[in-house]
Coordinates of C-alpha atoms in Angstrom, one line a residue:
M1 CA -137.8 -84.7 -76.9
V2 CA -138.8 -81.8 -79.3
Y3 CA -136.2 -79.0 -79.7
P4 CA -137.3 -75.5 -80.5
E5 CA -137.2 -74.3 -84.1
E6 CA -134.5 -71.7 -83.2
V7 CA -132.3 -74.4 -81.9
I8 CA -132.6 -76.5 -85.1
E9 CA -132.0 -73.4 -87.2
E10 CA -128.9 -72.4 -85.2
L11 CA -127.4 -75.9 -85.6
R12 CA -128.1 -75.8 -89.3
V13 CA -126.4 -72.5 -89.7
R14 CA -123.4 -73.3 -87.6
N15 CA -123.0 -76.7 -89.2
D16 CA -122.3 -75.6 -92.8
I17 CA -123.3 -78.5 -95.0
V18 CA -120.1 -78.3 -97.2
D19 CA -117.9 -78.4 -94.0
V20 CA -119.9 -81.4 -92.6
I21 CA -120.0 -83.5 -95.8
S22 CA -116.3 -82.7 -96.4
E23 CA -115.5 -84.7 -93.3
Y24 CA -116.9 -87.8 -95.0
I25 CA -116.0 -87.3 -98.7
K26 CA -113.8 -85.1 -100.8
L27 CA -115.8 -82.3 -102.5
V28 CA -114.6 -80.3 -105.5
K29 CA -116.1 -76.9 -106.3
K30 CA -117.6 -76.5 -109.8
G31 CA -119.4 -73.1 -110.2
Q32 CA -122.0 -72.6 -107.5
Y33 CA -122.0 -76.4 -106.6
F34 CA -119.6 -78.9 -104.9
F35 CA -119.3 -82.4 -106.3
G36 CA -118.0 -85.7 -104.9
L37 CA -118.4 -89.4 -105.0
C38 CA -121.7 -90.4 -103.4
P39 CA -121.3 -91.9 -99.9
F40 CA -124.6 -93.8 -100.3
H41 CA -123.8 -95.9 -103.4
G42 CA -120.7 -97.1 -105.2
E43 CA -119.7 -95.0 -108.1
K44 CA -116.6 -93.9 -110.1
T45 CA -117.9 -90.6 -111.5
S46 CA -118.9 -87.8 -109.1
S47 CA -122.7 -87.4 -109.2
F48 CA -123.2 -86.2 -105.6
S49 CA -123.8 -82.5 -105.5
V50 CA -123.9 -80.0 -102.6
T51 CA -125.5 -76.6 -103.0
P52 CA -124.1 -74.3 -100.3
S53 CA -126.6 -71.4 -101.1
K54 CA -129.5 -73.7 -100.3
Q55 CA -127.7 -75.9 -97.7
I56 CA -128.9 -79.1 -99.4
Y57 CA -127.4 -82.1 -101.2
Y58 CA -128.6 -84.2 -104.1
C59 CA -127.2 -87.3 -105.8
Y60 CA -128.0 -87.6 -109.5
G61 CA -127.0 -91.3 -109.4
C62 CA -129.1 -92.8 -106.5
G63 CA -131.5 -89.9 -105.8
K64 CA -130.5 -89.4 -102.2
A65 CA -131.3 -85.8 -101.0
G66 CA -131.7 -83.7 -97.9
D67 CA -130.2 -81.2 -95.6
V68 CA -127.3 -81.5 -93.1
F69 CA -129.6 -83.4 -90.6
N70 CA -130.6 -85.9 -93.2
F71 CA -127.0 -86.4 -94.2
I72 CA -125.9 -87.2 -90.6
M73 CA -129.0 -89.5 -90.1
D74 CA -128.1 -91.5 -93.2
T75 CA -124.3 -91.7 -92.8
E76 CA -124.3 -92.3 -89.1
G77 CA -127.5 -94.4 -88.9
L78 CA -129.1 -92.0 -86.3
T79 CA -132.6 -90.8 -85.6
F80 CA -133.4 -87.1 -86.1
I81 CA -133.0 -86.4 -82.3
D82 CA -129.6 -88.2 -82.2
A83 CA -128.5 -86.3 -85.4
V84 CA -129.4 -83.1 -83.6
K85 CA -127.2 -84.2 -80.6
F86 CA -124.4 -85.2 -83.0
L87 CA -124.3 -81.8 -84.7
A88 CA -124.6 -80.0 -81.4
Q89 CA -121.6 -82.0 -80.0
R90 CA -119.7 -81.3 -83.2
I91 CA -119.7 -77.5 -82.5
N92 CA -119.8 -77.8 -78.7
Y93 CA -123.3 -76.4 -78.5
Q94 CA -125.3 -76.9 -75.3
L95 CA -128.8 -78.3 -76.1
P96 CA -131.7 -77.4 -73.9
E97 CA -132.5 -80.3 -71.6
G98 CA -136.2 -80.9 -72.5
D99 CA -139.7 -79.6 -72.4
N100 CA -140.8 -81.4 -69.2
E101 CA -139.4 -82.8 -66.0
A102 CA -139.2 -86.4 -67.3
D103 CA -137.1 -85.3 -70.4
R104 CA -134.8 -83.3 -68.2
K105 CA -134.3 -86.1 -65.7
R106 CA -133.6 -88.6 -68.5
A107 CA -131.1 -86.4 -70.3
S108 CA -129.4 -85.6 -67.0
L109 CA -129.1 -89.3 -66.1
K110 CA -127.7 -90.2 -69.5
K111 CA -125.1 -87.5 -69.1
K112 CA -124.1 -88.8 -65.7
I113 CA -123.8 -92.4 -66.8
I114 CA -121.7 -91.4 -69.8
G115 CA -119.4 -89.6 -67.3
I116 CA -119.3 -92.7 -65.1
N117 CA -118.6 -95.1 -68.0
T118 CA -115.8 -92.8 -69.3
L119 CA -114.2 -92.7 -65.9
A120 CA -114.5 -96.5 -65.6
A121 CA -113.0 -97.1 -69.0
K122 CA -110.0 -94.9 -68.1
Y123 CA -109.7 -96.8 -64.7
F124 CA -109.7 -100.2 -66.4
H125 CA -107.2 -99.0 -69.1
N126 CA -104.8 -97.6 -66.4
N127 CA -105.1 -100.8 -64.4
L128 CA -103.8 -102.8 -67.3
F129 CA -100.4 -101.1 -67.0
E130 CA -100.1 -101.6 -63.2
E131 CA -97.1 -103.8 -62.4
K132 CA -99.3 -106.1 -60.3
N133 CA -101.6 -106.9 -63.3
K134 CA -99.0 -108.6 -65.5
I135 CA -101.4 -111.5 -66.0
A136 CA -103.7 -109.3 -68.1
R137 CA -100.8 -107.9 -70.2
D138 CA -99.5 -111.4 -70.7
Y139 CA -102.9 -112.5 -72.1
L140 CA -103.0 -109.6 -74.6
N141 CA -99.4 -110.3 -75.6
S142 CA -100.3 -113.9 -76.2
R143 CA -103.0 -112.7 -78.6
E144 CA -100.3 -110.6 -80.4
L145 CA -101.9 -107.3 -79.8
S146 CA -99.6 -104.2 -80.1
I147 CA -99.6 -101.4 -77.5
N148 CA -101.0 -99.0 -80.2
I149 CA -104.0 -101.2 -80.8
I150 CA -104.6 -101.7 -77.1
R151 CA -104.7 -97.9 -76.7
K152 CA -106.8 -97.5 -79.9
F153 CA -109.5 -99.7 -78.5
G154 CA -109.1 -98.6 -74.9
L155 CA -108.6 -102.1 -73.7
G156 CA -108.3 -102.5 -69.9
Y157 CA -108.3 -104.8 -66.9
S158 CA -110.8 -105.1 -64.0
N159 CA -109.1 -106.1 -60.7
G160 CA -110.1 -109.3 -59.0
S161 CA -111.1 -107.5 -55.8
W162 CA -114.8 -107.0 -55.0
D163 CA -115.3 -103.2 -55.1
D164 CA -112.2 -101.4 -56.3
L165 CA -114.1 -99.7 -59.2
L166 CA -117.0 -98.6 -56.9
K167 CA -114.5 -97.0 -54.4
Y168 CA -112.7 -95.3 -57.3
L169 CA -115.8 -93.8 -58.8
I170 CA -117.0 -92.5 -55.3
R171 CA -113.5 -91.0 -54.8
C172 CA -113.9 -89.2 -58.2
G173 CA -117.1 -87.6 -56.8
K174 CA -119.7 -89.8 -58.4
I175 CA -122.9 -90.4 -56.5
K176 CA -123.5 -94.0 -55.5
E177 CA -127.2 -94.0 -56.8
D178 CA -125.9 -93.0 -60.2
I179 CA -123.2 -95.6 -60.2
I180 CA -125.8 -98.3 -59.4
K181 CA -127.9 -97.1 -62.4
S182 CA -124.9 -97.5 -64.6
D183 CA -125.0 -101.3 -63.8
L184 CA -121.3 -101.4 -63.2
V185 CA -122.0 -102.6 -59.7
I186 CA -124.4 -105.3 -58.4
S187 CA -126.2 -105.6 -55.1
N188 CA -125.8 -108.6 -52.8
K189 CA -128.3 -110.2 -50.5
K190 CA -127.0 -108.2 -47.5
G191 CA -127.7 -104.9 -49.2
G192 CA -124.1 -104.2 -50.1
F193 CA -122.6 -103.7 -53.6
F194 CA -119.8 -105.2 -55.5
D195 CA -118.2 -104.6 -59.0
R196 CA -119.9 -106.4 -61.9
F197 CA -116.6 -107.0 -63.7
R198 CA -113.7 -108.7 -61.8
N199 CA -110.5 -110.3 -63.1
R200 CA -111.5 -109.7 -66.7
I201 CA -109.9 -108.1 -69.8
M202 CA -112.2 -105.1 -70.5
F203 CA -113.5 -104.0 -73.9
P204 CA -115.2 -100.6 -73.9
I205 CA -118.3 -100.5 -76.2
F206 CA -118.8 -97.1 -77.9
D207 CA -121.8 -95.7 -79.7
V208 CA -121.4 -94.1 -83.2
T209 CA -120.7 -90.7 -81.7
G210 CA -117.8 -92.1 -79.5
N211 CA -119.5 -92.3 -76.1
V212 CA -118.7 -95.3 -73.9
I213 CA -122.1 -96.9 -73.4
G214 CA -121.1 -100.3 -72.0
F215 CA -118.4 -102.9 -71.5
G216 CA -117.5 -106.5 -72.5
G217 CA -115.3 -108.5 -70.2
R218 CA -113.3 -111.7 -70.9
S219 CA -112.5 -113.8 -67.8
L220 CA -108.9 -114.7 -67.1
D221 CA -109.7 -117.6 -64.8
D222 CA -112.4 -120.3 -64.8
S223 CA -115.2 -117.8 -64.1
L224 CA -118.3 -118.2 -66.2
P225 CA -119.5 -116.8 -68.5
K226 CA -116.2 -116.6 -70.4
Y227 CA -117.4 -113.3 -72.0
M228 CA -119.8 -111.0 -70.1
N229 CA -121.4 -107.9 -71.5
S230 CA -123.0 -105.0 -69.7
P231 CA -126.8 -105.4 -69.1
E232 CA -129.1 -103.0 -71.0
T233 CA -129.2 -99.6 -69.5
I234 CA -130.6 -96.2 -70.4
L235 CA -127.5 -95.9 -72.7
Y236 CA -126.9 -99.4 -73.9
N237 CA -129.2 -101.5 -76.0
K238 CA -127.3 -104.6 -77.3
R239 CA -129.9 -105.2 -80.0
Q240 CA -129.1 -101.8 -81.5
S241 CA -125.3 -101.7 -80.9
L242 CA -122.3 -103.1 -82.8
F243 CA -118.7 -103.4 -81.5
N244 CA -116.3 -101.1 -83.5
L245 CA -119.0 -99.5 -85.6
N246 CA -117.7 -96.1 -84.4
L247 CA -114.5 -96.8 -86.2
A248 CA -115.7 -99.1 -89.1
K249 CA -118.2 -96.5 -90.3
K250 CA -115.3 -94.1 -91.2
I251 CA -113.4 -96.6 -93.3
S252 CA -115.5 -97.7 -96.3
R253 CA -119.1 -97.7 -97.5
E254 CA -118.4 -100.5 -99.9
K255 CA -118.3 -103.4 -97.4
I256 CA -118.6 -104.1 -93.7
I257 CA -117.6 -107.5 -92.3
V258 CA -119.5 -108.9 -89.4
V259 CA -117.6 -111.3 -87.1
E260 CA -118.5 -113.0 -83.8
G261 CA -116.1 -111.7 -81.2
Y262 CA -114.2 -108.7 -79.9
M263 CA -110.8 -110.3 -80.6
D264 CA -111.7 -111.1 -84.2
V265 CA -112.5 -107.4 -84.7
I266 CA -109.3 -106.2 -83.0
S267 CA -107.0 -108.7 -84.7
L268 CA -108.3 -107.9 -88.1
Y269 CA -108.2 -104.1 -87.5
Q270 CA -104.6 -104.3 -86.3
R271 CA -103.6 -106.1 -89.6
G272 CA -105.4 -103.6 -91.9
I273 CA -108.9 -105.0 -92.2
K274 CA -110.7 -102.1 -90.5
N275 CA -114.2 -102.2 -91.9
V276 CA -115.2 -104.9 -89.4
V277 CA -117.8 -105.1 -86.5
A278 CA -119.1 -107.7 -84.1
S279 CA -122.6 -108.2 -82.7
L280 CA -122.6 -108.1 -78.9
G281 CA -123.3 -111.5 -77.5
T282 CA -126.5 -112.0 -79.6
A283 CA -127.5 -113.4 -82.9
L284 CA -127.7 -110.5 -85.4
T285 CA -130.9 -108.6 -84.7
E286 CA -133.2 -106.7 -87.1
G287 CA -132.1 -103.5 -85.5
Q288 CA -128.4 -104.2 -86.1
A289 CA -129.2 -105.4 -89.7
R290 CA -130.9 -102.1 -90.5
I291 CA -128.0 -100.1 -89.0
L292 CA -125.5 -102.1 -91.1
K293 CA -127.6 -101.5 -94.2
N294 CA -127.4 -97.8 -93.6
Y295 CA -123.6 -97.8 -93.5
S296 CA -122.7 -100.1 -96.3
D297 CA -123.6 -101.3 -99.8
E298 CA -122.5 -104.9 -99.0
I299 CA -122.5 -106.9 -95.7
L300 CA -120.2 -109.9 -95.3
I301 CA -120.8 -112.4 -92.5
S302 CA -117.8 -114.4 -91.2
Y303 CA -118.9 -116.6 -88.3
D304 CA -117.3 -119.8 -87.0
T305 CA -117.9 -122.9 -89.1
D306 CA -119.1 -125.1 -86.2
T307 CA -122.8 -126.0 -86.1
A308 CA -123.7 -123.0 -83.9
G309 CA -121.7 -120.7 -86.2
K310 CA -123.5 -122.0 -89.2
M311 CA -126.9 -121.5 -87.6
A312 CA -125.9 -118.0 -86.5
T313 CA -124.7 -117.3 -90.1
L314 CA -128.1 -118.4 -91.5
R315 CA -130.0 -116.3 -89.1
G316 CA -127.8 -113.3 -89.9
L317 CA -128.2 -113.9 -93.7
D318 CA -132.0 -114.0 -93.4
M319 CA -132.1 -110.9 -91.2
L320 CA -130.0 -108.9 -93.5
N321 CA -131.8 -110.2 -96.6
K322 CA -135.1 -109.2 -94.9
V323 CA -134.1 -105.6 -94.5
G324 CA -132.9 -105.5 -98.2
A325 CA -129.1 -105.6 -97.7
N326 CA -126.8 -107.1 -100.2
V327 CA -125.3 -109.9 -98.1
K328 CA -122.6 -112.4 -98.6
V329 CA -120.7 -115.1 -96.7
L330 CA -116.9 -114.9 -96.1
K331 CA -115.7 -118.4 -95.6
I332 CA -112.6 -119.1 -93.5
P333 CA -110.9 -122.4 -94.6
D334 CA -109.7 -125.2 -92.3
G335 CA -112.3 -124.3 -89.6
K336 CA -110.2 -121.3 -88.4
D337 CA -111.8 -118.1 -87.1
P338 CA -110.8 -114.7 -88.6
D339 CA -108.3 -114.0 -85.8
E340 CA -106.4 -117.3 -86.4
F341 CA -106.5 -117.0 -90.2
I342 CA -105.1 -113.5 -90.5
K343 CA -102.3 -114.2 -88.0
K344 CA -101.1 -117.1 -90.1
Y345 CA -101.8 -115.9 -93.6
H346 CA -101.8 -112.1 -93.3
K347 CA -103.9 -109.4 -95.0
D348 CA -103.3 -110.3 -98.6
Q349 CA -104.8 -113.7 -98.2
F350 CA -107.7 -112.3 -96.2
D351 CA -108.4 -109.9 -99.0
L352 CA -108.7 -112.9 -101.3
L353 CA -111.3 -114.4 -99.0
I354 CA -113.2 -111.1 -99.1
E355 CA -113.0 -111.1 -102.9
N356 CA -114.3 -114.7 -103.1
S357 CA -117.2 -114.3 -100.7
I358 CA -120.3 -116.1 -101.9
S359 CA -123.9 -115.0 -102.0
F360 CA -126.4 -116.0 -99.3
I361 CA -128.2 -118.2 -101.9
D362 CA -125.0 -120.0 -102.8
Y363 CA -124.2 -120.5 -99.1
K364 CA -127.6 -122.0 -98.4
L365 CA -127.3 -124.3 -101.4
E366 CA -123.8 -125.4 -100.3
L367 CA -125.2 -126.2 -96.8
A368 CA -128.0 -128.2 -98.4
K369 CA -125.6 -130.2 -100.5
N370 CA -123.4 -131.0 -97.5
N371 CA -126.3 -131.8 -95.2
E372 CA -128.7 -133.7 -97.5
D373 CA -127.0 -135.2 -100.5
D374 CA -125.2 -138.3 -99.4
G375 CA -125.3 -139.9 -102.9
S376 CA -128.4 -142.0 -102.2
M377 CA -131.7 -141.6 -104.0
E378 CA -133.3 -140.4 -100.7
G379 CA -130.5 -137.9 -100.2
K380 CA -131.0 -136.5 -103.7
I381 CA -134.7 -136.1 -103.0
K382 CA -134.0 -134.3 -99.7
F383 CA -131.5 -132.1 -101.5
L384 CA -133.9 -131.1 -104.2
N385 CA -136.5 -130.3 -101.5
S386 CA -134.0 -128.0 -99.8
V387 CA -132.9 -126.4 -103.1
A388 CA -136.5 -125.6 -103.9
E389 CA -137.0 -124.0 -100.5
V390 CA -133.9 -121.8 -101.0
L391 CA -134.7 -120.8 -104.6
S392 CA -138.3 -119.9 -103.7
E393 CA -136.8 -116.9 -101.8
I394 CA -135.5 -115.4 -105.1
N395 CA -137.8 -112.7 -106.5
N396 CA -135.7 -111.8 -109.5
K397 CA -136.8 -114.0 -112.5
V398 CA -133.4 -113.7 -114.3
E399 CA -131.5 -114.6 -111.2
L400 CA -133.8 -117.5 -110.5
E401 CA -133.4 -118.9 -114.1
M402 CA -129.7 -118.7 -113.8
Y403 CA -129.7 -120.7 -110.5
I404 CA -132.1 -123.3 -111.9
N405 CA -129.8 -123.8 -114.9
K406 CA -126.7 -124.0 -112.8
I407 CA -128.1 -126.6 -110.4
S408 CA -129.6 -128.6 -113.3
V409 CA -126.2 -128.9 -115.0
E410 CA -124.1 -129.4 -111.8
Y411 CA -126.3 -132.0 -110.2
K412 CA -127.9 -133.5 -113.3
I413 CA -131.5 -132.7 -112.3
S414 CA -133.9 -131.5 -115.0
E415 CA -134.9 -127.9 -114.9
E416 CA -138.6 -129.0 -115.1
S417 CA -138.2 -131.0 -111.9
I418 CA -136.6 -128.1 -110.1
K419 CA -139.3 -125.6 -111.2
A420 CA -142.0 -128.0 -110.2
E421 CA -140.6 -128.3 -106.7
I422 CA -140.1 -124.5 -106.4
N423 CA -143.8 -123.9 -107.4
K424 CA -144.8 -126.1 -104.4
K425 CA -142.7 -124.0 -102.0
Y426 CA -144.0 -120.5 -102.9
K427 CA -145.8 -118.9 -100.1
P428 CA -149.1 -117.1 -100.8
S429 CA -147.3 -113.8 -100.2
N430 CA -145.0 -114.6 -103.1
N431 CA -147.8 -115.4 -105.6
L432 CA -148.0 -112.1 -107.5
K433 CA -151.7 -111.7 -108.5
P434 CA -152.9 -109.0 -110.8
I435 CA -153.8 -105.9 -108.9
K436 CA -157.2 -104.6 -109.7
K437 CA -157.4 -100.8 -109.9
N438 CA -159.2 -98.1 -111.8
I439 CA -157.4 -97.4 -115.0
L440 CA -157.2 -93.7 -115.6
K441 CA -156.7 -92.2 -119.0
K442 CA -153.1 -91.3 -119.7
N443 CA -153.8 -87.6 -120.2
N444 CA -155.5 -87.4 -116.8
V445 CA -152.5 -89.0 -115.1
I446 CA -150.2 -86.5 -116.8
K447 CA -152.4 -83.6 -115.9
K448 CA -152.5 -84.6 -112.2
R449 CA -148.7 -84.9 -112.1
N450 CA -148.4 -81.5 -113.8
K451 CA -150.5 -79.9 -111.1
V452 CA -148.4 -81.5 -108.4
K453 CA -145.2 -80.4 -110.1
Y454 CA -146.5 -76.8 -110.4
E455 CA -147.3 -76.9 -106.6
E456 CA -143.9 -78.2 -105.8
I457 CA -142.1 -75.5 -107.8
L458 CA -144.2 -72.8 -106.2
L459 CA -143.4 -74.1 -102.7
C460 CA -139.7 -74.2 -103.6
L461 CA -139.8 -70.7 -105.0
L462 CA -141.5 -69.5 -101.8
S463 CA -138.8 -71.0 -99.6
L464 CA -136.1 -69.3 -101.8
D465 CA -137.8 -65.9 -101.9
N466 CA -139.8 -65.3 -98.7
S467 CA -140.9 -61.9 -99.9
L468 CA -143.3 -63.6 -102.3
Y469 CA -145.6 -64.6 -99.4
D470 CA -147.2 -61.2 -99.0
Y471 CA -148.0 -61.2 -102.7
L472 CA -149.3 -64.8 -102.8
K473 CA -151.3 -65.1 -99.6
N474 CA -154.4 -63.4 -100.9
K475 CA -154.2 -65.3 -104.3
I476 CA -153.9 -68.9 -103.1
S477 CA -154.9 -71.0 -100.1
I478 CA -153.9 -74.3 -98.5
E479 CA -156.9 -76.0 -100.2
Y480 CA -155.3 -75.4 -103.6
F481 CA -152.7 -78.0 -103.0
D482 CA -152.7 -81.7 -103.6
N483 CA -152.9 -83.9 -100.5
N484 CA -149.2 -84.7 -100.5
N485 CA -148.3 -81.0 -100.6
I486 CA -150.8 -79.6 -98.1
K487 CA -148.6 -80.4 -95.1
I488 CA -145.6 -78.6 -96.5
A489 CA -147.7 -75.7 -97.7
K490 CA -149.2 -75.3 -94.2
F491 CA -145.7 -75.4 -92.7
L492 CA -144.4 -72.7 -95.0
F493 CA -147.5 -70.4 -94.7
D494 CA -147.6 -70.7 -90.9
R495 CA -143.9 -69.8 -90.6
L496 CA -144.1 -66.9 -93.0
E497 CA -147.3 -65.6 -91.5
K498 CA -145.4 -65.3 -88.2
N499 CA -142.6 -63.4 -90.0
K500 CA -140.2 -66.3 -89.5
S501 CA -137.8 -66.9 -92.3
V502 CA -137.8 -70.1 -94.3
V503 CA -134.8 -71.6 -96.3
P504 CA -134.7 -74.5 -98.8
A505 CA -133.2 -76.7 -96.1
D506 CA -136.4 -76.1 -93.9
L507 CA -138.6 -77.4 -96.7
I508 CA -136.4 -80.5 -97.3
S509 CA -136.4 -81.2 -93.6
N510 CA -140.2 -81.2 -93.4
V511 CA -141.2 -83.3 -96.4
E512 CA -141.6 -87.1 -96.3
D513 CA -138.5 -89.1 -97.1
G514 CA -139.9 -90.2 -100.4
S515 CA -140.3 -86.6 -101.6
K516 CA -136.9 -85.3 -100.6
T517 CA -135.4 -86.3 -103.9
I518 CA -138.2 -84.6 -105.8
F519 CA -137.8 -81.3 -104.1
A520 CA -134.0 -81.4 -104.1
K521 CA -134.1 -82.0 -107.9
I522 CA -136.5 -79.0 -108.3
F523 CA -134.1 -76.8 -106.3
Q524 CA -131.3 -77.8 -108.6
K525 CA -133.1 -77.3 -111.9
D526 CA -136.5 -75.6 -111.9
V527 CA -136.5 -72.5 -109.6
C528 CA -134.2 -70.1 -111.4
F529 CA -136.5 -67.4 -112.9
P530 CA -135.6 -63.8 -114.2
N531 CA -138.7 -62.5 -112.4
N532 CA -140.0 -64.5 -109.3
I533 CA -143.4 -62.6 -109.2
K534 CA -144.2 -63.4 -112.8
A535 CA -143.1 -67.0 -112.3
A536 CA -145.4 -67.3 -109.2
E537 CA -148.3 -65.8 -111.2
S538 CA -147.8 -68.3 -114.0
L539 CA -147.7 -71.2 -111.5
I540 CA -150.8 -70.1 -109.7
Y541 CA -152.7 -69.7 -113.0
K542 CA -151.7 -73.3 -114.0
I543 CA -152.7 -74.7 -110.6
E544 CA -156.1 -73.0 -110.8
L545 CA -156.5 -74.3 -114.3
E546 CA -155.8 -77.8 -113.2
N547 CA -158.2 -77.5 -110.3
E548 CA -160.9 -76.2 -112.6
N549 CA -160.3 -79.1 -115.0
K550 CA -160.6 -81.5 -112.1
R551 CA -163.9 -79.9 -110.9
R552 CA -165.2 -79.8 -114.5
N553 CA -164.7 -83.6 -114.8
E554 CA -166.3 -84.2 -111.4
I555 CA -169.4 -82.2 -112.5
L556 CA -169.7 -84.0 -115.8
A557 CA -169.5 -87.3 -114.0
L558 CA -172.2 -86.3 -111.6
L559 CA -174.5 -85.1 -114.4
R560 CA -174.0 -88.2 -116.5
E561 CA -175.4 -90.3 -113.6
S562 CA -177.7 -87.7 -112.0
E563 CA -180.4 -90.3 -111.4
K564 CA -178.0 -92.7 -109.8
N565 CA -176.7 -89.9 -107.6
N566 CA -180.2 -88.9 -106.6
L567 CA -179.7 -85.3 -107.8
S568 CA -182.8 -83.1 -107.7
E569 CA -183.6 -80.7 -110.6
R570 CA -182.3 -77.9 -108.5
D571 CA -179.0 -79.7 -107.9
V572 CA -178.7 -80.4 -111.6
E573 CA -179.3 -76.7 -112.5
K574 CA -176.8 -75.6 -109.9
L575 CA -174.1 -77.9 -111.3
K576 CA -174.9 -76.8 -114.9
R577 CA -174.4 -73.1 -113.9
E578 CA -171.1 -74.0 -112.2
L579 CA -170.0 -75.9 -115.3
K580 CA -170.9 -72.8 -117.5
M581 CA -168.9 -70.5 -115.3
I582 CA -165.8 -72.8 -115.5
T583 CA -166.2 -73.0 -119.3
M584 CA -166.4 -69.2 -119.6
R585 CA -163.3 -68.7 -117.5
K586 CA -161.3 -71.1 -119.6
K587 CA -162.2 -69.0 -122.7

């Protein structure tokens, strides 16, 4: 789905960046800027700046930068298309349905199924309070859930009858074919249909924007499975979804706790631990790990302490470590799950468990100690083997030395022995070999970077003052720009040639992620000139000078090895004339 430029621009204009960001952090006006604590990294001094005149943000601490779309993508963990939908929904803006029939049909079906799921969630919730369904209320009462928390999470109950929900949705005007596509009903061998969820406590599953995308159901009889989730649909992808992320993402960027089940999440939330989510019937996936990393600086895993729980914890740790998250393990004592512990010991004690969470390396070492070291010689050898395997995953040399020293002292194993075993475990990918590359002279590197910087400032200036284009277009071409800047130069030139306006946020939106920080910093510092035309002239002159220097060096290199390059006398003379012209211009 590709939305027209005018749609993107209207959303950007109507979603003022200061208003949007103020919904996430407190901003204080200082001169022409707004400042606040960065939502992307922990800090005590405000280094996150928002420039309303340019509709961009920049953090002096971590370097994060972008426009309103980038902000929503990073804070909400959304793709660009989903960020567009999020901002459209924020201002009740109706997006076009697509460029082709397939896009329109898909968008229409998603909308219909969201409507069906929303109706189903309300139906289940109302069922819970029917007099005849006391069994469901008694179960929730036994789990010590308050009426407020039941309403907060939209908990409900599915009747034990075969097709009550199906009949209800049809009475509400929903088309049977759409209901089938929602997967809330299942076909039988005779061609009929019955409700998927029956006699179950119902847990609506929300996406980050608050839409009901699926359900979890906990049986109240001997039906198996005990917990059942919706199958994957056009809306619901369990590998990319997390229960309660829609609420947890609003609480704190410092930590998110990952637990196993719905009831763990709800029980903790009710008692004040609100930054908690659960994976949905699967081991933590890479998709979920990346989403969690987008939302928090630190991820704490708190799974059951049985064998299956330990294995799930290890898989989750490895997955989160793989995507670069700072991950720890929150250990619940006495074999209790989070729900049991917080009911018995309350929030203060749970906060202490959070405070005393251990690193994933420490957790793995602890498991190795418990599983391998039985006090025998053979056990110690197995333990050392496991320790070496764990420590070989550490890339930071200082951290590695600290662990080696700690284990050496604690378990009375020499550091040399530990290091020897670690060296055996290193995979080829961990062996850092010297990278062979052409070494450029320092001044050439500086000159190249200078040229790129001049180009970047010129492009920023052009997006701030569109009137410069008519003056510039006959003085400079796309070919003047470095490879990394050609794309953005073409974008700007094409837009301005068609008399379409460009603003700094347009430029920020169209550069690669790694360059957003560079351009945001330039907008903050380097594009305030008393005379924009003179500034542009100076920048063009410097770019031309750098291009000529580059061409001069190329010619000298060719002439030095003219025989090797198979240059004819005519070619040599031609190059010498070009070199002379460049030299004369420099004078």
